[in-house]
Structure formats: structure tokens, C-alpha cells
PDB file of C-alpha atoms and ligand atoms in Angstrom:
ATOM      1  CA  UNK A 209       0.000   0.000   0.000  1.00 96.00           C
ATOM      2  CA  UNK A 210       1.444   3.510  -0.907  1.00 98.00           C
ATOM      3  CA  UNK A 211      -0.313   6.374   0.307  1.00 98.00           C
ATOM      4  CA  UNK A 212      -0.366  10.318  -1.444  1.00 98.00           C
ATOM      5  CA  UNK A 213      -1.366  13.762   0.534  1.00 98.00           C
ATOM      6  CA  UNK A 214      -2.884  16.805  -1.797  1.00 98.00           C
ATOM      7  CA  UNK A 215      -2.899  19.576  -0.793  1.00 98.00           C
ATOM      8  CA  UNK A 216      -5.077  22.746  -1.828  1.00 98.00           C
ATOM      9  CA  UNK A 217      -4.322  26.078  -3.389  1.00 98.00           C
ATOM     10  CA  UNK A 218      -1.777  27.613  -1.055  1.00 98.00           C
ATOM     11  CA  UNK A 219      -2.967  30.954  -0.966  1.00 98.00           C
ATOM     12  CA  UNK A 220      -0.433  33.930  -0.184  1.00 98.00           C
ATOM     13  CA  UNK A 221       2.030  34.513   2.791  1.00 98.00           C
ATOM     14  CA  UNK A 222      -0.821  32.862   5.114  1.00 98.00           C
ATOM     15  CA  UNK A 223      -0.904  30.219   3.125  1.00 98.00           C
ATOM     16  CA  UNK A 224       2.582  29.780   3.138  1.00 98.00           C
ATOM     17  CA  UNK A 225       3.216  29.781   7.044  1.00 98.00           C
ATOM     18  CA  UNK A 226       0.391  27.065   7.412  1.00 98.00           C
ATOM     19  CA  UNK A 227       2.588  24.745   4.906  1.00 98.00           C
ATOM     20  CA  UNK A 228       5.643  24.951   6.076  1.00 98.00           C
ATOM     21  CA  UNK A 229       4.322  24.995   9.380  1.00 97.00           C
ATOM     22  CA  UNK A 230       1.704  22.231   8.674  1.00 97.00           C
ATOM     23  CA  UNK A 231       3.353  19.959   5.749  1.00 98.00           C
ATOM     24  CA  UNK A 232       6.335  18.198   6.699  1.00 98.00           C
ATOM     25  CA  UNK A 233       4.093  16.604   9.897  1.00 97.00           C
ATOM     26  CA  UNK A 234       1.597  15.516   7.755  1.00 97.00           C
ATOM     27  CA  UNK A 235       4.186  13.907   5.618  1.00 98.00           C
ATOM     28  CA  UNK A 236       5.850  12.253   8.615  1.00 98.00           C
ATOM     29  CA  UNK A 237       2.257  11.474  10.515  1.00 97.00           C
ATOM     30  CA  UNK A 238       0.731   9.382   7.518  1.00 97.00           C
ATOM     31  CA  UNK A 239       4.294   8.104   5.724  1.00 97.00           C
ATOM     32  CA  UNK A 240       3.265   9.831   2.556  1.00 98.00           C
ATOM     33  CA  UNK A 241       5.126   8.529  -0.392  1.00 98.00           C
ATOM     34  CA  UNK A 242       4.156  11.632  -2.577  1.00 98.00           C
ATOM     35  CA  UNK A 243       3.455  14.765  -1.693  1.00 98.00           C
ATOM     36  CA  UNK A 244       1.003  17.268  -4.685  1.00 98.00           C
ATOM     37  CA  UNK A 245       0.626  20.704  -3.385  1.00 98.00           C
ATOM     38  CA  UNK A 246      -1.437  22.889  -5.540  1.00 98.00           C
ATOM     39  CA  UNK A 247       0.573  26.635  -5.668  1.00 98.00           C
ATOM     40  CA  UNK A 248      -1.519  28.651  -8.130  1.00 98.00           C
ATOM     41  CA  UNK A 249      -2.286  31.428  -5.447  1.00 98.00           C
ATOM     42  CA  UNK A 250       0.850  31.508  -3.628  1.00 98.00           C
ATOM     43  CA  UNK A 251       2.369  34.851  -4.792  1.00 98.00           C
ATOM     44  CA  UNK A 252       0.097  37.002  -2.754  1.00 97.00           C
ATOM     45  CA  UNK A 253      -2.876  35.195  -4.438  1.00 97.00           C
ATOM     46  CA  UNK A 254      -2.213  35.462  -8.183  1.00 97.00           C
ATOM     47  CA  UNK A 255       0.387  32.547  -9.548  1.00 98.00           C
ATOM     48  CA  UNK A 256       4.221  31.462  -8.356  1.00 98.00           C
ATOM     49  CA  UNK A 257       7.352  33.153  -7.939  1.00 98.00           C
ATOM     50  CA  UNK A 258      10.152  31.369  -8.387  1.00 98.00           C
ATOM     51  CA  UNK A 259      10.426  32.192  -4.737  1.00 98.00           C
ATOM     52  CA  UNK A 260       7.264  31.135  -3.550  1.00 98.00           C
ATOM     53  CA  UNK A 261       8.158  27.356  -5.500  1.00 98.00           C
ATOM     54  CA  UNK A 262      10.916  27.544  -3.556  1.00 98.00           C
ATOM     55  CA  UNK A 263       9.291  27.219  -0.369  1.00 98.00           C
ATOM     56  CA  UNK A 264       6.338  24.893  -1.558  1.00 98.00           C
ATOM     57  CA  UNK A 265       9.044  22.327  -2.711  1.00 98.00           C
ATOM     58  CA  UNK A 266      11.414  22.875   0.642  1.00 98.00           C
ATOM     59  CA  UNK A 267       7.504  22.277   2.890  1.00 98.00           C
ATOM     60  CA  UNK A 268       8.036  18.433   0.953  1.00 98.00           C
ATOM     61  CA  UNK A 269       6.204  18.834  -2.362  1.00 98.00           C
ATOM     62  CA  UNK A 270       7.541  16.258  -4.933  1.00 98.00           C
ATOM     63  CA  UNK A 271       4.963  18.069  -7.469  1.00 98.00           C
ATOM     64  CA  UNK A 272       3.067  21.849  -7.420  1.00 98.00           C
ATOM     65  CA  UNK A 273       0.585  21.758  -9.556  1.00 98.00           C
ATOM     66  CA  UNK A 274      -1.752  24.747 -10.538  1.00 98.00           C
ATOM     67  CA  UNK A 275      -4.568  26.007 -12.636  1.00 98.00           C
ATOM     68  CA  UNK A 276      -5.677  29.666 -14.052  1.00 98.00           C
ATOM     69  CA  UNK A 277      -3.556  31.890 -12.018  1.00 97.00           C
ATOM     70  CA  UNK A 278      -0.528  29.908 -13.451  1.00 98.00           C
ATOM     71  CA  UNK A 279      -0.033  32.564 -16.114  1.00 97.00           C
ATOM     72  CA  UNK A 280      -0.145  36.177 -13.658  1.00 96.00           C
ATOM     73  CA  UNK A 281       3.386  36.693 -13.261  1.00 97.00           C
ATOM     74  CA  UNK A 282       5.449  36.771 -16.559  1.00 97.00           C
ATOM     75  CA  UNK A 283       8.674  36.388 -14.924  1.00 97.00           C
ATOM     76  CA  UNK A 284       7.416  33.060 -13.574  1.00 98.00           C
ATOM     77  CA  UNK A 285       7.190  31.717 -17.432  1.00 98.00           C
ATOM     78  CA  UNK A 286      11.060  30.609 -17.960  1.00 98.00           C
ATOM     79  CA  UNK A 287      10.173  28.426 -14.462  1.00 98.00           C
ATOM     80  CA  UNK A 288       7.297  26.896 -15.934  1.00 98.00           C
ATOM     81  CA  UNK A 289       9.971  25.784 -18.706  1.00 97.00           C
ATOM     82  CA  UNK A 290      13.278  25.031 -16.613  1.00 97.00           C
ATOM     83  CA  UNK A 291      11.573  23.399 -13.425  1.00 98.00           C
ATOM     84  CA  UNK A 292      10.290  19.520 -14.320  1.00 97.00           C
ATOM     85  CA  UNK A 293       8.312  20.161 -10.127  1.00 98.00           C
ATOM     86  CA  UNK A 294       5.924  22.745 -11.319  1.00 98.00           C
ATOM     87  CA  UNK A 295       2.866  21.447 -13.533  1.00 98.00           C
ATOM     88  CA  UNK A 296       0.105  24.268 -15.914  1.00 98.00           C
ATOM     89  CA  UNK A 297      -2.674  22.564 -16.927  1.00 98.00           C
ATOM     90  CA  UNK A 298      -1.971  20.318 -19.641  1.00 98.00           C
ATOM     91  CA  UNK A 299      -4.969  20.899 -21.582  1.00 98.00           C
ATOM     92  CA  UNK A 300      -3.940  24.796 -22.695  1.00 98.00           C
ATOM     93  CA  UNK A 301      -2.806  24.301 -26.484  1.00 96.00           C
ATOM     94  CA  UNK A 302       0.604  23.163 -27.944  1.00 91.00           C
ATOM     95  CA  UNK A 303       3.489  25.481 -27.870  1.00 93.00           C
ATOM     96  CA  UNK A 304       2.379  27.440 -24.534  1.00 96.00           C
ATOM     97  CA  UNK A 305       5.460  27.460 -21.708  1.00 97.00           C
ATOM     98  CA  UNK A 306       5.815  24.916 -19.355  1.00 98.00           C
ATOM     99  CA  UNK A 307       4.115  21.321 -19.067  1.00 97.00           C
ATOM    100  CA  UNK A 308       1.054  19.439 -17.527  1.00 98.00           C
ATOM    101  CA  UNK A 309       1.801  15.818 -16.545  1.00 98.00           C
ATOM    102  CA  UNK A 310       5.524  14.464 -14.810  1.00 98.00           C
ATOM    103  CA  UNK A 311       5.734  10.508 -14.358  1.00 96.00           C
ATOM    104  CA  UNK A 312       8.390  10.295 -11.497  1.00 95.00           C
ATOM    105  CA  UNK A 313       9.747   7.397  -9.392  1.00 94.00           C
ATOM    106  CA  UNK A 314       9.133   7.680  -5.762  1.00 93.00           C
ATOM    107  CA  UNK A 315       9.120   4.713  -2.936  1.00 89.00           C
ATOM    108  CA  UNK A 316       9.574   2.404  -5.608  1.00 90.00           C
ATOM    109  CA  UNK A 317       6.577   3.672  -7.358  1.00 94.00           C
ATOM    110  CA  UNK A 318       6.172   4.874 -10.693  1.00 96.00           C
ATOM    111  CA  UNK A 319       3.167   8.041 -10.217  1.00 97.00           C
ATOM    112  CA  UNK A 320       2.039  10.095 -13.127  1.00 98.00           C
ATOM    113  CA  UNK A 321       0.907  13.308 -11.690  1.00 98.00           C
ATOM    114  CA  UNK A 322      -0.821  15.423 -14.354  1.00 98.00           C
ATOM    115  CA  UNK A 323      -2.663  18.905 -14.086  1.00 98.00           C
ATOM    116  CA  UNK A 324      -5.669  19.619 -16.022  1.00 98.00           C
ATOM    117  CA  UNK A 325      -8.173  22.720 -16.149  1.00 98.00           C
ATOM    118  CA  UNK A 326     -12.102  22.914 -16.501  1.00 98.00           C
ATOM    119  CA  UNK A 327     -14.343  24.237 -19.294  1.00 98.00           C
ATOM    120  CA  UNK A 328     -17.447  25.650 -17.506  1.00 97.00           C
ATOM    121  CA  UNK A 329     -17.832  29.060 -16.786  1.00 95.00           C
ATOM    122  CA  UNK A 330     -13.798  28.607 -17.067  1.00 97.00           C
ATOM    123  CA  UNK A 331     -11.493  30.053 -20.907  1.00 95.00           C
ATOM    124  CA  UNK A 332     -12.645  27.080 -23.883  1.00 96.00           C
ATOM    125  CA  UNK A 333      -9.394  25.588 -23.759  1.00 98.00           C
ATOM    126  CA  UNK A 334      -8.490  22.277 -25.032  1.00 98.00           C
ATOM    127  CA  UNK A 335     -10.706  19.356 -24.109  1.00 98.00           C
ATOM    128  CA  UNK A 336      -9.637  17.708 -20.645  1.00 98.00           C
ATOM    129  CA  UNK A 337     -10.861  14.269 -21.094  1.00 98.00           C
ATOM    130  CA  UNK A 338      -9.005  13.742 -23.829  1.00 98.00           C
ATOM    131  CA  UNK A 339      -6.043  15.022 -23.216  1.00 98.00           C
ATOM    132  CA  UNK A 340      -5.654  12.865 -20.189  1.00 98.00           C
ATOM    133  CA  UNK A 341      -6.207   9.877 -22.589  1.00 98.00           C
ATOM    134  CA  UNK A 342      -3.703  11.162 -25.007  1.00 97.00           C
ATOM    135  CA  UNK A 343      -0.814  11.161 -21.956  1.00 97.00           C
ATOM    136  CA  UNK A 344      -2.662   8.102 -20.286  1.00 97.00           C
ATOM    137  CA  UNK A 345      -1.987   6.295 -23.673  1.00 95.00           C
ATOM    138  CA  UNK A 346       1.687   7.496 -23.833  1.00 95.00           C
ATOM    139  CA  UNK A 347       2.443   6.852 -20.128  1.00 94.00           C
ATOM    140  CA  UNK A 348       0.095   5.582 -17.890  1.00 91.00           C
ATOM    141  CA  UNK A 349      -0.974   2.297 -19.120  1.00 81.00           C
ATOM    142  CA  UNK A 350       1.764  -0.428 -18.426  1.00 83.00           C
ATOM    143  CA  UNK A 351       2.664  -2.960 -16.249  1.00 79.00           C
ATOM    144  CA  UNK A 352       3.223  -2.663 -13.072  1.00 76.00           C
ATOM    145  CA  UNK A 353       0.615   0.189 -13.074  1.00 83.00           C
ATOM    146  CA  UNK A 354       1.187   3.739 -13.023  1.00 95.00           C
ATOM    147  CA  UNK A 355      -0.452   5.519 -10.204  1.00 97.00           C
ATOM    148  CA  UNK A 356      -2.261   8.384 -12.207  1.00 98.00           C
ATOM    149  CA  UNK A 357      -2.889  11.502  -9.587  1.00 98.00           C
ATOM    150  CA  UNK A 358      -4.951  14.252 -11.160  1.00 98.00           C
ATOM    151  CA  UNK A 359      -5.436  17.308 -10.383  1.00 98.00           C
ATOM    152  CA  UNK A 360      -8.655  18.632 -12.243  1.00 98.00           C
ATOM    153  CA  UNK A 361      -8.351  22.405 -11.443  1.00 98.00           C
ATOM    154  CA  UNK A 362     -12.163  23.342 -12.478  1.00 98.00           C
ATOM    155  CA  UNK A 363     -15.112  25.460 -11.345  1.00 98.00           C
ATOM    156  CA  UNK A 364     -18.498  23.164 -12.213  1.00 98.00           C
ATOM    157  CA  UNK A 365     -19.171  20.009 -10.096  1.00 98.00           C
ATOM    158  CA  UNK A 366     -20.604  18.211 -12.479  1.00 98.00           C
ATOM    159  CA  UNK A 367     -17.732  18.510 -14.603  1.00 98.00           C
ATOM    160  CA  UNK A 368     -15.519  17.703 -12.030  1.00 98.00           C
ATOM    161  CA  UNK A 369     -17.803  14.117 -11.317  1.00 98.00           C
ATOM    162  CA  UNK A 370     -17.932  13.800 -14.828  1.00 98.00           C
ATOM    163  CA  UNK A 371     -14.196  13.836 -15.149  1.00 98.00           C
ATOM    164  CA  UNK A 372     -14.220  11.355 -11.769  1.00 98.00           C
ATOM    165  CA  UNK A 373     -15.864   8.479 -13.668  1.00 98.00           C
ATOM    166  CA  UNK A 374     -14.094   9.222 -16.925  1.00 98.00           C
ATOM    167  CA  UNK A 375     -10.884   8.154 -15.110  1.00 98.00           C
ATOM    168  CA  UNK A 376     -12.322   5.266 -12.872  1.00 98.00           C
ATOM    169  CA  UNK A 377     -10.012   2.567 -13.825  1.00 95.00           C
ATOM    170  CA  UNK A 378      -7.263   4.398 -14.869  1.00 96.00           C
ATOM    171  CA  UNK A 379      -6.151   7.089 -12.574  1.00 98.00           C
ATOM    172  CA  UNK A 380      -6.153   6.300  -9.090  1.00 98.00           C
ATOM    173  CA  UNK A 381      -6.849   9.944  -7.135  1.00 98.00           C
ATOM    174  CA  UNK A 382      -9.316  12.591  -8.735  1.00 98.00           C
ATOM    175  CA  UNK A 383      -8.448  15.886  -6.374  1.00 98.00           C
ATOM    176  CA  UNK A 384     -10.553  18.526  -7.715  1.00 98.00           C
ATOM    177  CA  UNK A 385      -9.088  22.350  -6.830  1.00 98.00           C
ATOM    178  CA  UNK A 386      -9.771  25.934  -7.739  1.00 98.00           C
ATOM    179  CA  UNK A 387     -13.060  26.372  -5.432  1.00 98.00           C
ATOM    180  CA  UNK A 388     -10.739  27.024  -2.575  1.00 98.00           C
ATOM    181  CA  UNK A 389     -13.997  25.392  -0.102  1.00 97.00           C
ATOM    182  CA  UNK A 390     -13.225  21.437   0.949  1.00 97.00           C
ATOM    183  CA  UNK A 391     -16.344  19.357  -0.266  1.00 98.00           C
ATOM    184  CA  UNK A 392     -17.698  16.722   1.898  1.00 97.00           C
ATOM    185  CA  UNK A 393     -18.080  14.199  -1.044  1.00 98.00           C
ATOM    186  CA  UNK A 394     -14.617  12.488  -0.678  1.00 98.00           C
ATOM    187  CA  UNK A 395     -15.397   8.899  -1.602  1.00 98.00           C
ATOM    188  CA  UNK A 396     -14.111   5.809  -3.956  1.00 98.00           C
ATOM    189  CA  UNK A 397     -16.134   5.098  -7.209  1.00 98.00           C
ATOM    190  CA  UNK A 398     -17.079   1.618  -8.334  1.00 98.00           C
ATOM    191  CA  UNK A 399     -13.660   0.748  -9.969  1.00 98.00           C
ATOM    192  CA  UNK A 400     -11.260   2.527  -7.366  1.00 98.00           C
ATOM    193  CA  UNK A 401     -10.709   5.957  -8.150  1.00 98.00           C
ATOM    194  CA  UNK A 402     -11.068   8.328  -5.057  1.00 98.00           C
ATOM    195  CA  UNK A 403     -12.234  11.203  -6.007  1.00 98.00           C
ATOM    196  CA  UNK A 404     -13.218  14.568  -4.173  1.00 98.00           C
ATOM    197  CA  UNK A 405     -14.838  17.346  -5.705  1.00 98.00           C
ATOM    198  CA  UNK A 406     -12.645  20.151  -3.958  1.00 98.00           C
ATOM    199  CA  UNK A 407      -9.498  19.503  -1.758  1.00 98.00           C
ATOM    200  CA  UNK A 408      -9.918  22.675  -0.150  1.00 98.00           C
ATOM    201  CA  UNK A 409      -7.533  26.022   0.661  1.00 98.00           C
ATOM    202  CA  UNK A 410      -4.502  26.341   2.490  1.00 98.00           C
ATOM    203  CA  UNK A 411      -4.439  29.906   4.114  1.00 98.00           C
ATOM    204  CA  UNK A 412      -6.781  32.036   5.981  1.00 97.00           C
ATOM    205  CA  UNK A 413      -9.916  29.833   6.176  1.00 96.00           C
ATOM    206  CA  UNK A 414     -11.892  32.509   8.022  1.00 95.00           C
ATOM    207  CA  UNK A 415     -12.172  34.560   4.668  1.00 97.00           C
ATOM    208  CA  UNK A 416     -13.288  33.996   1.245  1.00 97.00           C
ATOM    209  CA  UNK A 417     -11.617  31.892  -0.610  1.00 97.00           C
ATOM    210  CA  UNK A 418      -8.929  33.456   1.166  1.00 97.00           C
ATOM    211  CA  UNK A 419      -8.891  36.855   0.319  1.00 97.00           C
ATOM    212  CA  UNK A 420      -9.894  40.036   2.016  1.00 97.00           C
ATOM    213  CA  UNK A 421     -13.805  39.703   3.150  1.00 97.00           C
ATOM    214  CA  UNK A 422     -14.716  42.876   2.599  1.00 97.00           C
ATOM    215  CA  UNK A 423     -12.736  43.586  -0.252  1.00 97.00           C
ATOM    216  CA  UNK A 424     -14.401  40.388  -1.917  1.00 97.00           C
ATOM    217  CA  UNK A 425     -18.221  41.500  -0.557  1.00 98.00           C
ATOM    218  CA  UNK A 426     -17.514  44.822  -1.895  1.00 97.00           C
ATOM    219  CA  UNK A 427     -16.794  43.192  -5.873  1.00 97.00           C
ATOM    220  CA  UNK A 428     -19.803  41.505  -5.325  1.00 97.00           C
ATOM    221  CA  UNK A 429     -22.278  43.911  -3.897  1.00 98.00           C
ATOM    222  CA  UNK A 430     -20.693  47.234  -6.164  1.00 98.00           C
ATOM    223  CA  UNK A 431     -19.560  44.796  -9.261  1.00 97.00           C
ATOM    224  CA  UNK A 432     -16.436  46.867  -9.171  1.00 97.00           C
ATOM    225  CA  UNK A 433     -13.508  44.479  -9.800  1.00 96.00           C
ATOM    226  CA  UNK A 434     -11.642  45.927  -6.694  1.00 97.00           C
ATOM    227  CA  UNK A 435      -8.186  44.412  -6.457  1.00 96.00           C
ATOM    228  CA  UNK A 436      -8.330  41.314  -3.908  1.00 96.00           C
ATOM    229  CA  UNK A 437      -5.918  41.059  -1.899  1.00 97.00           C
ATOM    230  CA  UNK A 438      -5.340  38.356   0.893  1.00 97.00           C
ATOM    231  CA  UNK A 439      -6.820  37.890   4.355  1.00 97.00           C
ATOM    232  CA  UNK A 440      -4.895  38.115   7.561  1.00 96.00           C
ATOM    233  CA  UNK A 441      -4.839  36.015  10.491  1.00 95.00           C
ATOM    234  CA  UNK A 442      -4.807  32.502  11.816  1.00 96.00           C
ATOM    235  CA  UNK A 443      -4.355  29.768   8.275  1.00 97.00           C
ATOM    236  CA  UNK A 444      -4.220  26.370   8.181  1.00 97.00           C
ATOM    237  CA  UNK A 445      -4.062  23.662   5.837  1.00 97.00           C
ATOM    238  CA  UNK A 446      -6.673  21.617   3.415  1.00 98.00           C
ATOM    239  CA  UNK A 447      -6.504  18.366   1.142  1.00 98.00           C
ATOM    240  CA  UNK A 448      -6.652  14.294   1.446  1.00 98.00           C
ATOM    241  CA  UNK A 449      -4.534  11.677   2.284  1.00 98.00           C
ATOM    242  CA  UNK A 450      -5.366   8.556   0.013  1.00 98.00           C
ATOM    243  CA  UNK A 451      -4.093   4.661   0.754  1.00 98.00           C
ATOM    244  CA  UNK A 452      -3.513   2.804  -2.772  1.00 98.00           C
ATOM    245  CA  UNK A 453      -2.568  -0.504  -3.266  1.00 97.00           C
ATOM    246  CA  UNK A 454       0.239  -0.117  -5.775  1.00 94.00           C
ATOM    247  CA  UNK A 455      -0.330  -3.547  -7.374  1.00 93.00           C
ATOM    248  CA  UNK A 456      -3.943  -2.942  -8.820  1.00 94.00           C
ATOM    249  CA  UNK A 457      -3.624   0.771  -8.721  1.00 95.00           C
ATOM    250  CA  UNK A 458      -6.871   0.982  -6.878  1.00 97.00           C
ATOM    251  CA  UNK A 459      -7.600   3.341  -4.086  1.00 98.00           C
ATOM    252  CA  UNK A 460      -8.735   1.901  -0.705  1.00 98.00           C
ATOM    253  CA  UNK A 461      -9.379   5.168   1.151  1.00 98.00           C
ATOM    254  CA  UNK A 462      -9.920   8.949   1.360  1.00 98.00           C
ATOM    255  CA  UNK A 463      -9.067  10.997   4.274  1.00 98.00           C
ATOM    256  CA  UNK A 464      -9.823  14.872   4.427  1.00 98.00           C
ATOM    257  CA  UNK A 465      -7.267  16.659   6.412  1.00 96.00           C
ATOM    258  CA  UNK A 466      -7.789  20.088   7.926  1.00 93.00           C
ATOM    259  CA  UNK A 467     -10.400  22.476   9.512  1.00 75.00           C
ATOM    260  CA  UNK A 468     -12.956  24.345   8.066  1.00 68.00           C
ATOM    261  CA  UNK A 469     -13.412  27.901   9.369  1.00 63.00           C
ATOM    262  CA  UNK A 470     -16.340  26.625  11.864  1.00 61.00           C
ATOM    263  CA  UNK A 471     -14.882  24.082  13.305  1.00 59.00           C
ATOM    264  CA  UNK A 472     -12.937  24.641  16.527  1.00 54.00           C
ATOM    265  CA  UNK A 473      -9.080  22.704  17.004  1.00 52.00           C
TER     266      UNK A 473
HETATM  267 FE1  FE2 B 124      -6.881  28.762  -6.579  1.00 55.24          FE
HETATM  268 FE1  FE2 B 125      -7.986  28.634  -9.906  1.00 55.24          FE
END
């Protein structure tokens, strides 16, 4: 049995204190043998810095992945290219920087980790479903199995289920991201995948999404697109911990880890 943690969007300096704070216990506490933390809003909120990657790999990521806010900072661009660690969706079209799936050996284990981006209410980029069975089809089916983690950074639910049963049978973990709000629905479909519809947020969870509150009620009461910035205060940390067995490639469990803003320590 080999187990992976996922973390959510790590959003800003908050979010950054509650990983490195947070991460390397988890990692120790359940023996993770990899480690996916998704970094799209870790530069203040909008995308990486070379710096903020930095400090997501040194918490124990062996993978960032991300989403929309991959593109904000245009510096960030020639990372994308150089570092193999930090995944854009894989579903924008050919010739854009960077890359969208890494198969790595870890524990033994080979895991394809790949990154992939919604279509509803989200930019009409290239279809999702397929291009998971276009690198599924190049590296995911042999024998022993592949683990196949993805990372299906989208906005609709049913999209995100959609994509959950698509994989079932070939990808082991569906963690949807991008919502920034942990779902209750974490749970294995009929032919092992686990799936949840949103990991969660790891920053200020007393916010929304983890930006200023009144900043964010304001762009929604005024429809002025005031520029968020993030919340202060207490943050802690959001994803699953999932237990595969890394013969069949089937998932046996799904764990949520961390606290909603409610709930007390
Ligand atoms: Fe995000
Ligand atoms: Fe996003």
C-alpha cells in the first residue's frame, strides 16, 4: 500500500506559514510517499514566484501543480519551462510554456501526476478528457501500473464528477481544486478511483476563498472588480490523504485533512 497527501491552493504569505508549518508533519504522521501541493495562489494570491516554488518544494512537495492563475506573473514563465516540479494545466494548447503531466519514481513507485483545467464558466481551452487519454496512452498504461494523480483544477461540479468516472479505472486519485472550499463528497467510485470534488484552501480559512472579506463582498455587492488582496490572520491547511494498493492501482481510502473555518481545534 502507498499512500499520497494533496494539498489545496496555497494561498499567499498565510498560506505559506500554514505549509511549512503544517506539511512536513503531515508527511511524517501518515508516511506519505508523494506529496502534490497545488501553488496557483501563492504569490500574494495570483500565480508562483520562483520564490514562492521555492518554499512549496522545501515544505516536501515532490509536485506543485496549478490552474488559471498559473499565467499572472510573466517572470514566472522561464520556471514553468526550466523546473520539471511545477505542472500548468496540460490541456492549454501546444506550444504554450511549461508542461502538464511528470511521471516520477518515488518509494519504488512509478506516479504520473498530471494537471488539467475545466471548461465551464472557465477560458474554452483544449478538451480535458481527452487530453488525459492522449498522456494516459503514452504513459500511464503499463505494467506494473502507473499511479495516475490528477489534479482537475475546475469550477463546475458536475464537470468535475464527470471527469471522476471518466478516469475510474485508470487514474487512481481525482483531487478537484480551484473552489478554494473542501467538499464533503470524498469517496471511492465503483472501480477505485477516489475522487473529491474540492481539496480545499490552504491559508486564511476565516475569509473567502482566502482573500480580504470585505474587499471580496464589496466586488460583489458594487460589481467593481476591486483588487483582492489576501486575508490576515490565523491559516491552516486543506486536502486528502489517500491509501492505494500499488499492485492494482486501486484506491482503498480517502481521508480529508484540515479544519474548516467553523470548526474549533
Ligand atoms: Fe486557486
Ligand atoms: Fe484557480
Amino acid at each position: 500500500m502507498v499512500k499520497t497527501i494533496m494539498i489545496g491552493d496555497v494561498v499567499g504569505e498565510p498560506g505559506l506559514i500554514a505549509l511549512e508549518r503544517e506539511l512536513p508533519f503531515l508527511i511524517h504522521k501518515y508516511n506519505a510517499d508523494l506529496t502534490v501541493v497545488n501553488g496557483e495562489n501563492a504569490a500574494d494570491g495570483f500565480g508562483l514566484t520562483e520564490q514562492t516554488l521555492n518554499r512549496i518544494l522545501q515544505s516536501g512537495a515532490d509536485v506543485v501543480t496549478s490552474g488559471n492563475h498559473i499565467w499572472e506573473k510573466r517572470e514566472f514563465w522561464s520556471v514553468l519551462e526550466d523546473n520539471k516540479q511545477i505542472l500548468r494545466p496540460a490541456n492549454y494548447p501546444q506550444n504554450v510554456p511549461g508542461r502538464g503531466w511528470l511521471k516520477i519514481r518515488k518509494n519504488n513507485v512509478y506516479w504520473l501526476v498530471v494537471n488539467l483545467q475545466g471548461r465551464d464558466k472557465m477560458k474554452s481551452i483544449d478538451c480535458p478528457f481527452r487530453t488525459f487519454d492522449t498522456i494516459f496512452m503514452a504513459h500511464g498504461d503499463t505494467n506494473p501500473p502507473v499511479i495516475a494523480v490528477v489534479d482537475f483544477h475546475a469550477e463546475s461540479t458536475q464537470e468535475k464528477e464527470a471527469m471522476g468516472f471518466y478516469l475510474d479505472s485508470r487514474a487512481s486519485v481525482m483531487a478537484g481544486t480551484h473552489t478554494h472550499v473542501q467538499t464533503a463528497d470524498n469517496r471511492i467510485l465503483p472501480r477505485g478511483l477516489a475522487y473529491i470534488t474540492d481539496i480545499g484552501m490552504t491559508g486564511v480559512q476565516d475569509s473567502i476563498i482566502g482573500m480580504d472579506t470585505q474587499i471580496c463582498v464589496d466586488r460583489a455587492v458594487k460589481q467593481v472588480p476591486y483588487h483582492m488582496t489576501c486575508a490576515l490572520g490565523e491559516s491552516s491547511i486543506q486536502g486528502i490523504v489517500v491509501e492505494i494498493n500499488e499492485n492494482t492501482g486501486k484506491s482503498l481510502s480517502i481521508k480529508r485533512i484540515g479544519h474548516t473555518a467553523s470548526e474549533p481545534d
